[in-house]
Coordinates of C-alpha atoms and ligand atoms in Angstrom, one line a residue:
M27 CA 66.3 91.4 104.2
N28 CA 64.6 90.2 101.0
R29 CA 64.6 86.4 100.3
I30 CA 65.0 84.9 97.2
R31 CA 64.4 81.1 96.2
V32 CA 66.8 79.4 93.8
S33 CA 66.4 76.6 91.3
R34 CA 67.8 73.3 92.2
R35 CA 70.4 73.9 89.4
V36 CA 71.6 77.2 91.2
E37 CA 71.7 75.4 94.3
K38 CA 73.9 73.0 93.1
K39 CA 76.2 75.6 91.2
L40 CA 76.5 77.3 94.7
A41 CA 77.3 74.2 96.4
K42 CA 80.2 73.4 94.0
G43 CA 81.8 76.9 95.1
L44 CA 80.5 78.9 91.9
V45 CA 79.7 82.5 93.3
L46 CA 79.1 85.0 90.6
L47 CA 75.4 85.1 90.0
E48 CA 74.3 85.2 86.3
A49 CA 71.1 86.6 84.8
S50 CA 69.9 83.1 83.9
D51 CA 70.2 82.1 87.5
L52 CA 67.6 84.4 88.7
T53 CA 64.9 84.6 86.0
D54 CA 61.8 86.0 87.9
I55 CA 63.4 88.5 89.9
E56 CA 63.4 92.3 89.4
L57 CA 66.9 93.3 89.6
T58 CA 67.5 96.1 92.0
D59 CA 70.6 96.4 94.1
Q60 CA 70.2 94.8 97.4
A61 CA 71.7 92.3 99.9
V62 CA 69.5 88.9 99.9
E63 CA 69.1 85.8 101.8
V64 CA 69.4 82.7 99.4
L65 CA 66.8 79.8 99.9
S66 CA 66.4 76.4 98.3
Q67 CA 63.2 75.6 96.4
D68 CA 62.0 74.1 99.7
G69 CA 63.0 77.0 101.8
K70 CA 66.3 76.0 103.3
F71 CA 68.8 78.7 103.9
L72 CA 71.5 78.6 101.6
G73 CA 73.6 81.6 102.2
S74 CA 74.0 85.6 102.0
A75 CA 74.3 87.2 98.6
Y76 CA 73.7 90.6 96.8
L77 CA 72.3 91.5 93.6
S78 CA 73.7 94.1 91.1
Q79 CA 74.1 94.5 87.5
Q80 CA 77.8 94.1 86.5
N81 CA 79.6 93.8 83.0
K82 CA 79.7 90.3 83.8
G83 CA 76.9 88.5 86.1
I84 CA 74.2 90.3 88.2
G85 CA 75.7 89.6 91.7
W86 CA 77.6 87.5 94.1
F87 CA 76.9 84.6 96.4
I88 CA 79.1 85.9 99.5
S89 CA 78.8 83.4 102.4
K90 CA 77.0 80.3 103.6
E91 CA 76.3 82.2 106.8
K92 CA 74.0 85.1 107.7
V93 CA 76.2 88.1 107.3
R94 CA 75.3 91.8 107.2
F95 CA 77.6 93.9 104.9
N96 CA 78.6 96.4 107.6
Q97 CA 81.8 97.9 108.6
A98 CA 82.7 95.0 110.9
F99 CA 82.3 92.5 108.2
F100 CA 84.7 94.3 106.0
E101 CA 87.1 94.6 108.7
I102 CA 87.4 91.0 109.2
L103 CA 87.8 90.4 105.4
F104 CA 90.5 92.9 105.1
R105 CA 92.5 91.7 108.3
K106 CA 92.3 88.3 106.6
A107 CA 93.4 89.8 103.3
K108 CA 96.2 91.5 104.9
E109 CA 97.5 88.4 106.5
A110 CA 97.6 86.5 103.2
R111 CA 99.9 89.2 101.8
K112 CA 102.6 88.9 104.3
P113 CA 105.2 87.7 101.8
Y114 CA 104.5 90.7 99.7
Y115 CA 104.9 93.2 102.8
Q116 CA 108.1 91.4 103.7
D117 CA 109.5 91.6 100.2
D118 CA 111.4 95.1 100.2
L119 CA 111.8 94.9 96.4
T120 CA 108.1 95.1 95.8
T121 CA 105.7 97.9 96.9
A122 CA 102.8 97.5 94.8
F123 CA 100.6 94.5 94.7
R124 CA 96.8 93.5 95.2
L125 CA 95.4 93.7 98.6
F126 CA 92.0 92.6 97.9
N127 CA 90.8 90.5 95.2
Q128 CA 86.9 90.3 94.7
E129 CA 85.5 86.6 95.7
G130 CA 88.9 85.4 96.0
D131 CA 89.0 87.3 99.3
G132 CA 85.7 86.8 100.2
F133 CA 83.8 89.6 98.3
G134 CA 83.3 89.7 94.8
G135 CA 82.4 93.1 93.1
L136 CA 85.5 95.0 95.0
T137 CA 89.3 94.9 94.5
V138 CA 92.0 97.1 96.3
D139 CA 95.2 97.7 95.0
L140 CA 98.4 99.1 96.6
Y141 CA 100.9 101.2 94.9
G142 CA 103.6 102.4 97.5
D143 CA 101.8 104.5 100.2
Y144 CA 98.4 104.6 98.0
A145 CA 95.3 102.6 97.5
V146 CA 93.3 102.1 94.6
F147 CA 89.6 100.8 95.1
S148 CA 87.5 99.4 92.1
W149 CA 83.8 99.1 92.2
Y150 CA 82.4 96.6 90.0
N151 CA 78.8 97.3 90.4
S152 CA 76.4 100.2 92.0
F153 CA 75.7 98.1 95.2
V154 CA 79.4 98.0 96.3
Y155 CA 79.7 101.6 95.1
Q156 CA 76.7 102.7 97.3
I157 CA 78.3 100.9 100.4
R158 CA 81.8 102.3 99.6
K159 CA 82.0 104.7 102.6
L160 CA 81.5 101.6 105.3
I161 CA 84.1 99.8 103.0
I162 CA 86.4 102.6 103.0
N163 CA 86.1 103.2 106.8
A164 CA 86.9 99.4 107.3
F165 CA 89.9 99.6 105.0
K166 CA 91.2 102.6 107.1
E167 CA 90.9 100.8 110.4
V168 CA 93.2 97.9 108.9
F169 CA 95.6 99.7 106.6
P170 CA 96.0 102.9 108.8
E171 CA 99.6 103.0 107.0
V172 CA 97.9 103.9 103.5
L173 CA 98.3 107.5 103.1
G174 CA 95.7 108.2 100.5
A175 CA 93.3 106.4 98.1
Y176 CA 91.7 106.8 94.7
E177 CA 88.8 104.9 93.3
K178 CA 87.8 103.2 89.8
I179 CA 84.5 102.9 88.7
R180 CA 84.0 99.6 86.7
F181 CA 80.4 99.7 85.9
K182 CA 78.1 101.6 83.8
G183 CA 76.0 104.6 84.8
L184 CA 78.2 107.2 86.4
D185 CA 79.6 110.1 84.6
Y186 CA 83.2 109.5 86.0
E187 CA 85.6 106.6 85.8
S188 CA 88.5 107.7 88.3
A189 CA 88.5 110.0 91.5
Y190 CA 90.5 110.9 94.6
V191 CA 88.9 109.3 97.7
Y192 CA 90.7 110.3 101.0
G193 CA 94.0 111.1 102.5
E194 CA 97.1 112.7 101.1
E195 CA 96.8 113.3 97.2
A196 CA 99.3 111.3 95.4
P197 CA 101.8 113.0 92.9
D198 CA 100.6 112.8 89.3
Y199 CA 103.4 110.4 88.6
F200 CA 105.4 108.6 91.0
T201 CA 107.4 105.4 90.9
V202 CA 106.6 101.9 92.7
L203 CA 109.0 98.8 93.2
E204 CA 108.5 95.4 91.5
N205 CA 111.1 92.7 91.7
G206 CA 113.7 95.7 92.4
V207 CA 112.4 97.4 89.3
L208 CA 110.9 100.8 89.2
Y209 CA 107.7 101.7 87.4
Q210 CA 106.2 104.8 87.1
V211 CA 102.5 104.8 87.9
F212 CA 99.7 107.5 88.1
M213 CA 96.4 107.2 90.4
D214 CA 93.9 109.4 88.7
D215 CA 94.1 109.3 84.9
G216 CA 91.4 107.0 83.6
L217 CA 90.9 103.4 84.6
M218 CA 94.6 102.5 84.1
T219 CA 97.6 103.2 86.2
G220 CA 100.8 102.4 84.1
I221 CA 101.2 98.9 85.3
F222 CA 99.2 95.7 85.2
L223 CA 100.0 94.2 88.6
D224 CA 98.9 90.7 87.7
Q225 CA 101.8 90.4 85.4
H226 CA 104.6 90.4 88.3
E227 CA 105.6 87.0 88.0
V228 CA 106.0 87.1 84.3
R229 CA 108.0 90.5 84.5
G230 CA 109.9 88.6 87.3
S231 CA 111.0 85.8 85.0
L232 CA 112.6 88.5 82.7
V233 CA 114.1 90.4 85.5
D234 CA 115.6 87.2 86.5
G235 CA 117.3 86.8 83.1
L236 CA 114.9 84.8 80.7
A237 CA 115.8 87.4 77.9
M238 CA 119.5 87.9 79.2
G239 CA 121.7 89.0 76.3
K240 CA 118.5 88.5 73.8
S241 CA 116.5 90.9 71.7
L242 CA 113.0 91.2 72.7
L243 CA 109.8 92.2 70.8
N244 CA 107.0 93.4 73.2
M245 CA 103.6 93.3 71.3
F246 CA 100.7 95.4 72.7
S247 CA 103.2 96.9 75.0
Y248 CA 101.3 99.8 76.7
T249 CA 103.9 101.3 79.0
A250 CA 106.7 98.6 77.9
A251 CA 106.7 97.2 81.4
F252 CA 107.9 93.8 80.1
S253 CA 110.5 95.6 78.0
V254 CA 111.8 97.2 81.2
A255 CA 111.8 94.0 83.1
A256 CA 113.8 92.5 80.2
A257 CA 116.2 95.5 79.9
M258 CA 116.8 95.3 83.7
G259 CA 117.3 91.4 83.2
G260 CA 120.0 92.0 80.7
A261 CA 118.2 92.0 77.4
S262 CA 120.4 93.4 74.9
E263 CA 117.7 95.4 72.9
T264 CA 114.1 95.7 73.2
T265 CA 111.1 96.8 70.7
S266 CA 107.9 98.0 72.1
V267 CA 104.8 98.2 69.9
D268 CA 101.6 99.7 70.7
L269 CA 98.8 101.7 68.8
A270 CA 98.4 104.4 71.5
K271 CA 100.4 107.5 71.0
R272 CA 100.5 108.0 74.8
S273 CA 102.5 104.5 75.3
R274 CA 105.8 105.9 74.0
E275 CA 106.4 108.8 76.8
L276 CA 105.1 106.4 79.3
S277 CA 107.3 103.7 78.4
E278 CA 110.3 106.1 78.1
A279 CA 109.4 106.9 81.8
H280 CA 109.8 103.4 83.2
F281 CA 113.4 103.2 81.5
Q282 CA 114.4 106.6 82.7
A283 CA 113.3 105.8 86.3
N284 CA 115.7 103.0 86.3
G285 CA 118.5 105.0 84.8
L286 CA 118.6 102.8 81.6
S287 CA 119.5 104.6 78.3
T288 CA 117.0 104.2 75.8
D289 CA 119.7 103.9 72.9
N290 CA 118.9 100.1 72.4
H291 CA 115.3 100.5 73.2
R292 CA 112.7 101.3 70.6
F293 CA 109.1 102.6 70.9
I294 CA 106.9 102.1 68.1
V295 CA 103.6 103.6 67.8
M296 CA 101.9 101.2 65.2
D297 CA 99.3 98.2 64.9
V298 CA 100.9 95.0 65.8
F299 CA 99.9 93.4 62.6
E300 CA 101.4 96.2 60.5
Y301 CA 104.4 95.8 62.6
F302 CA 104.6 92.2 61.7
K303 CA 104.6 93.1 58.1
Y304 CA 107.1 95.7 58.5
A305 CA 109.5 93.7 60.3
K306 CA 109.0 90.8 57.8
R307 CA 109.9 93.3 55.0
K308 CA 113.0 94.7 56.8
G309 CA 114.3 91.3 57.6
L310 CA 114.0 92.3 61.4
T311 CA 114.2 89.2 63.8
Y312 CA 114.2 88.7 67.5
D313 CA 115.0 86.1 70.1
V314 CA 112.0 86.7 72.4
I315 CA 108.6 87.8 71.4
V316 CA 105.8 88.7 74.0
L317 CA 102.2 88.7 73.0
D318 CA 99.8 90.3 75.3
P319 CA 96.9 91.6 73.5
P320 CA 93.6 92.8 74.8
S321 CA 90.7 90.3 74.9
F322 CA 88.9 92.2 72.3
A323 CA 90.0 94.9 70.0
R324 CA 88.5 96.8 67.0
N325 CA 90.2 99.2 64.8
K326 CA 89.2 100.6 61.4
K327 CA 90.2 97.6 59.4
Q328 CA 89.6 94.7 61.6
T329 CA 88.6 93.2 64.8
F330 CA 90.7 91.2 67.0
S331 CA 89.5 88.5 69.6
V332 CA 91.7 86.4 71.7
A333 CA 89.2 83.3 71.5
K334 CA 89.4 83.5 67.6
D335 CA 92.4 85.3 66.3
Y336 CA 95.2 84.5 68.8
H337 CA 96.7 82.0 66.6
K338 CA 97.5 84.7 64.1
L339 CA 99.8 86.4 66.6
I340 CA 101.7 83.2 67.1
S341 CA 102.1 82.4 63.2
Q342 CA 103.1 86.0 62.5
S343 CA 105.5 85.8 65.5
L344 CA 107.0 82.5 64.1
G345 CA 108.1 84.5 60.8
I346 CA 110.3 86.7 62.5
L347 CA 111.5 84.8 65.5
N348 CA 115.2 83.7 65.6
Q349 CA 116.1 80.0 65.6
G350 CA 115.5 78.5 69.0
G351 CA 113.7 81.7 70.1
I352 CA 110.7 82.1 72.9
I353 CA 107.4 83.1 72.8
I354 CA 105.8 84.4 75.6
A355 CA 101.9 84.2 75.2
S356 CA 99.8 86.0 77.5
T357 CA 95.8 86.6 77.8
N358 CA 93.6 88.0 80.5
A359 CA 90.4 86.8 78.4
A360 CA 88.1 85.2 81.2
N361 CA 86.0 83.7 78.4
V362 CA 88.9 81.7 77.0
S363 CA 90.0 78.7 78.9
R364 CA 93.5 77.5 79.3
Q365 CA 92.6 74.7 77.0
K366 CA 91.0 76.9 74.5
F367 CA 94.1 79.1 74.8
T368 CA 96.3 76.2 74.1
E369 CA 94.4 75.4 71.2
Q370 CA 94.9 78.7 69.6
I371 CA 98.4 78.4 70.3
D372 CA 98.8 75.0 68.8
K373 CA 97.0 76.2 65.6
G374 CA 99.4 79.1 65.1
F375 CA 102.2 76.8 65.6
A376 CA 100.7 74.6 62.7
G377 CA 102.6 71.6 63.7
R378 CA 106.0 73.1 64.4
R379 CA 107.2 72.0 67.6
Y380 CA 107.9 73.7 70.8
Q381 CA 108.8 73.2 74.5
I382 CA 106.9 74.8 77.4
L383 CA 109.3 76.5 79.5
N384 CA 106.9 77.8 82.1
Q385 CA 103.1 78.5 82.9
Y386 CA 101.6 81.1 84.7
G387 CA 98.3 82.1 86.2
L388 CA 97.2 84.8 88.6
P389 CA 99.9 85.5 91.2
A390 CA 99.2 84.8 95.1
D391 CA 98.2 88.5 95.8
F392 CA 95.4 88.0 93.0
A393 CA 93.5 85.4 95.2
Y394 CA 90.9 83.6 93.1
N395 CA 88.3 81.2 93.5
K396 CA 89.8 77.9 93.4
K397 CA 86.6 76.2 92.6
D398 CA 86.0 78.4 89.5
E399 CA 88.6 78.2 86.9
S400 CA 87.2 81.1 85.0
S401 CA 88.4 83.4 88.0
N402 CA 92.0 82.8 87.4
Y403 CA 91.6 84.5 84.1
L404 CA 95.1 85.1 83.5
K405 CA 97.0 82.6 81.3
V406 CA 100.7 82.9 80.3
I407 CA 102.8 80.4 78.6
S408 CA 106.4 80.6 77.8
M409 CA 107.6 78.5 75.0
K410 CA 110.9 77.6 73.3
V411 CA 110.5 77.1 69.8
S412 CA 112.2 73.9 68.5
K413 CA 114.9 74.3 65.7
Ligands
LIG501 N1 101.2 94.1 77.8 C1 100.8 95.3 78.2 C2 99.3 95.3 78.6 C3 98.6 95.6 77.5 S1 97.0 96.4 77.3 C4 101.7 95.4 79.9 O1 102.0 94.3 80.3 O2 101.7 96.4 80.6 C5 96.8 96.2 75.6 C6 97.2 97.4 74.7 O3 97.1 96.9 73.5 C7 96.9 98.9 74.9 O4 97.8 99.6 75.2 C8 96.5 99.1 73.5 O5 96.6 100.4 73.2 C9 97.1 98.2 72.6 N2 96.6 97.8 71.4 C10 95.2 97.3 71.0 N3 95.1 96.9 69.9 C11 96.2 97.1 69.4 C12 96.8 96.9 68.0 N4 96.1 96.4 67.1 N5 98.1 97.0 67.7 C13 99.0 97.6 68.7 N6 98.3 97.9 69.9 C14 97.1 97.5 70.3

């Protein structure tokens, strides 16, 4: 196995528990996919890692021990990960959750999600992709009850992004349960699956009645999962806004799955900033507004980034929020810290007062690296606006 020597700075970073290797950490190394032993400047063994270009970072530090990335190694990691998800397995009302989450479960660059009887592997770089057979074999040993699996390619360079992997083929569309609510999912159509599993606690708060008897506006709604959760939790009406045409039928499917009439639930294909203007013009107002934009988006007219523009979503929302209303502000932007996110929110409030009802990060199944705040990328704050 190749050995790499790292600077004192990188040695300190690793000692602190930061495990994502960045281009600036390894300057004089030719980047080819490989497992490596990491040594300090004076040749002391620091641990095992691998190198491979990702969207973010160029590799992962894996262990302070000497480890081989073979099937036995992954079986141990998968057993531990499965054990840690016992509460999810014991919950009959939830059948979809994350089984393995990157460095939080001991191996950055890989996630595995469970959707009922099926698993979805995501490969974040070509190194994990190359060793996927042994990873899958280890997975089958530990999760024999999983009937079939799919994969998502989350790095550049291959000519496909989604594929069937093994076992029984999943139906094109089927439903999973979360907090007792049914959601329609699909395993093999692009990178997305119909639901973002990291939001289960936020949807849970809606199912539990946060929007009971209230009207809810769901911005950047995708398949309207927040709206369905709210409707199941007694919301009187919901409006879901998304630019993507396909979002409408996928949203309606979630409602139908739960036997909900869509009479009081609207699905609007529109740019959210257009919708803010439209609602203002028509005098439409809401009791609860959910804001969950992509980290970065570009359309014909403008670009939107959470880091710079989130405040606009807040100020626009305040213009159509009923007295004493609630804003649920969410972002999954890893480059925006909770502190920075709060600053954007405060900028949007521009001195108006609010009370924080709840704050969420990643749920327990999305195990993250406790020593690296940026790995807990999800930030959700629910706020009640003062009169
Ligand atoms: N809140 C969703 C996930 C949102 S994903 C959920 O919980 O499932 C981001 C969504 O934003 C995508 O569906 C995309 O189509 C939509 N989107 C991006 N830019 C938009 C814009 N300017 N106006 C409306 N929707 C937009």
